[in-house]
Amino acid sequence: MPLTRSKSLPATENGGSDREKLQSGRSVAGILYKWTNYGKGWRSRWFLLRDGILSYSKIRRPENVNMLSPSDDVRLIGDISTDRLSRMKSCSGRSRRKHHKTIGIVHLKVSSYRESKSDHRKFYIFTATKTLHLRTDSRSDRAAWLQALASTRGIVPLQSVSGDFSFVSPKDLSLSTERLKKRLLEEGMNESLVKECEQIVDSEFSEVQEQIKLLHEERTKLLDALRQLEMANLEAEASGIHDNPYQLTNHNYSSLRRGKYSECSTSASSDDKQEFEDISEEDEASFHDTKESFGEPDVGSVHTHIKRRTKLPDPAEKERSVSLWSMIKDNVGKDLTRVCLPVYFNEPISSLQKCFEDMEYSYLLDQAYAFGKSGNSLLRALNVAAFAVSGYASTEGRHCKPFNPLLGETYEADFPDKGVRFFSEKVSHHPTVIACHCEGKGWKFWGDTNLRSKFWGRSIQLEPVGILTLEFDDGEIFQWSKVTTTIYNILLGKLYCDHHGTMQIRGNRQYSCTLKFKEQSILDRNPHQVNGFVEDVTGKKAATVFGKWNDSLYYFAPGEGLNKEGASLLWKARKPPPNITRYNLTSFAITLNELTPGLEENLPPTDSRLRPDQRHLENGEYEKANEEKQRLERRQRMSRQIQESGWRPRWFEPQGESQSYKYTGDYWEARDKRSWDDCPNIFGEFTEEMADCV
């Protein structure tokens, strides 16, 4: 049947005849605009929807648009698709068509989609690995594509991928024209005509062989994806998800929704922002939709949107230079927490807020929960490992130290868009211990940290002491401790930090993980390396992990090569913000000390955002910040006496002889009532009379 075109597929209640045509093998094709990155914007791609699989390729020349042949029964969408195809057919008449490589495949059985609420030409397709942002030329074209997507439901049953999938390789195909040549000669044809016929057959066979090669590549990529997604999909199939006409399958996060706090709702609150995934064309060539990082869906939520800032306030004063040597000579070998440094060496964030900064990529824990719940314990362990590494990414280029909290100082973070609530408190002054507790979608994370630091003149070494615990709702627990951090070139050279040591992530069930942070040498041309493996309870390696703590982390199965081409991307760090400050804060860190509208009146007087020296530093009021810091440090010097006189933390309690701290669980309840009577104003005025009363 010749190719036909339709501007839209009728949106009937049950799919009507168009669905029947699709189920009987008819394909849908056309040109869509796909968002690539901020540098290249929207790029046209040739999309083909066939047998429940949506594939796409780049369009460099009209003759490249040949993911189908003229004999295919294909329904085209859009005027531009027909125009391009006509040019392709005219070009193919003059020269042999060149098949262009498919750069993306989406298996619609394990994907979902929705239309944009703010732009009648846009819609989104969500897979477990990424989000495709697509745009048509008109509202009717979008309606046609949405109807085509809806009509694919149930076309291809998801079968187990554990069996044998035999598929002929193009290299195994061969063609002999001997019988044809013999028959033609018997009919009396001359040699030149027989040779011409042979050339025609060889040309057609090469065309077929090229098409089989493309199909072979598509099938290989598809099976790789299905092996990862099968378990998650089986649960979705059993839950009766097809009641929603716009839902092709249950999204990975759908089982994690808690009322209004859903990252995967279909609200249009984020449509106008165009917060797209920043994926380059080169990334597309190496990692396709079914094998990219399990990135956080860039989708709006139904919760009340909190607009957070993207830059710090402009400095009110000009910075002054500070002599390092005048402070270094008297403090070599001392504990850094007892060294009184000027405010110029601080960043406008406290150590309590720094703890929450480690939760920037908390979506990895959401994914870990989803994988474990669907029965994929290995991918759960791998995502936990990626989360443990991701917390170090924000330290790249951060040369200033966070504020040392006062005894009893607290910090809360309620991020409904991330689905997390976090709370931390300084529970001990000597030794300095910070405890934190965070709740997410199907998991809880807590720990306490005692940071031992030494100042050696040319470098600062930080040794974290404490255990971090992650517990999922199904009872699986992972525990680990952080590695050593060293800041180099305090006096001369370029200041930089490095993380080194071995991180043991111990699980209480099937898998555990060992990660080695390689220490950077002077001549190291490939710094920041992390290598490791996941092993089961018998000690057998189940996966190998490698990457860089400041950039990305990959994994592959045993026996595969140690290279990105054969590995799957677990996590990739976000790019730096456009508004760089001298503190080199990430976009996420810039929001941590922000007082959003209506927040201040709900905070206890102990919250870090109410600390005056830190606020003055953020505003660039350096003289006031230094004065306030000195005032609060005089109060801080009394903290040990306060602690020894019977002081106890308000929101955490010690656990036996282990000296670890457990969250009491009543902070958010007190916040709802604004019951802060037992929370002292630790940032208020401090007099000598108050010191005598201690």
Short mmCIF file of C-alpha atoms in Angstrom, two decimals, residues 407-410 423 425 603-606 647-652 664 666-667 669-671 673-682:
data_model
loop_
_atom_site.label_atom_id
_atom_site.label_comp_id
_atom_site.label_asym_id
_atom_site.label_seq_id
_atom_site.Cartn_x
_atom_site.Cartn_y
_atom_site.Cartn_z
CA LEU A 407 24.91 24.23 70.48
CA GLY A 408 21.21 23.60 69.92
CA GLU A 409 21.16 25.27 66.49
CA THR A 410 18.75 23.58 64.03
CA PHE A 423 15.76 18.21 59.96
CA GLU A 425 20.42 19.77 65.04
CA LEU A 603 10.69 28.71 62.14
CA PRO A 604 12.01 28.09 65.66
CA PRO A 605 14.45 30.74 66.96
CA THR A 606 17.26 28.16 66.60
CA TRP A 647 21.90 20.27 78.68
CA ARG A 648 20.19 17.82 76.32
CA PRO A 649 19.31 18.18 72.62
CA ARG A 650 15.68 19.08 71.99
CA TRP A 651 14.87 16.90 68.97
CA PHE A 652 17.33 13.99 69.20
CA THR A 664 12.48 11.88 68.59
CA ASP A 666 8.02 15.52 67.17
CA TYR A 667 9.61 18.49 65.38
CA GLU A 669 4.20 18.41 65.02
CA ALA A 670 5.59 21.30 67.10
CA ARG A 671 6.03 23.33 63.93
CA LYS A 673 1.45 24.35 66.42
CA ARG A 674 4.32 26.90 66.39
CA SER A 675 5.20 25.58 69.82
CA TRP A 676 8.72 26.88 70.37
CA ASP A 677 8.53 27.73 74.09
CA ASP A 678 11.38 25.37 74.95
CA CYS A 679 13.62 26.62 72.13
CA PRO A 680 15.98 29.36 73.42
CA ASN A 681 16.95 32.39 71.39
CA ILE A 682 20.53 31.23 70.90
#
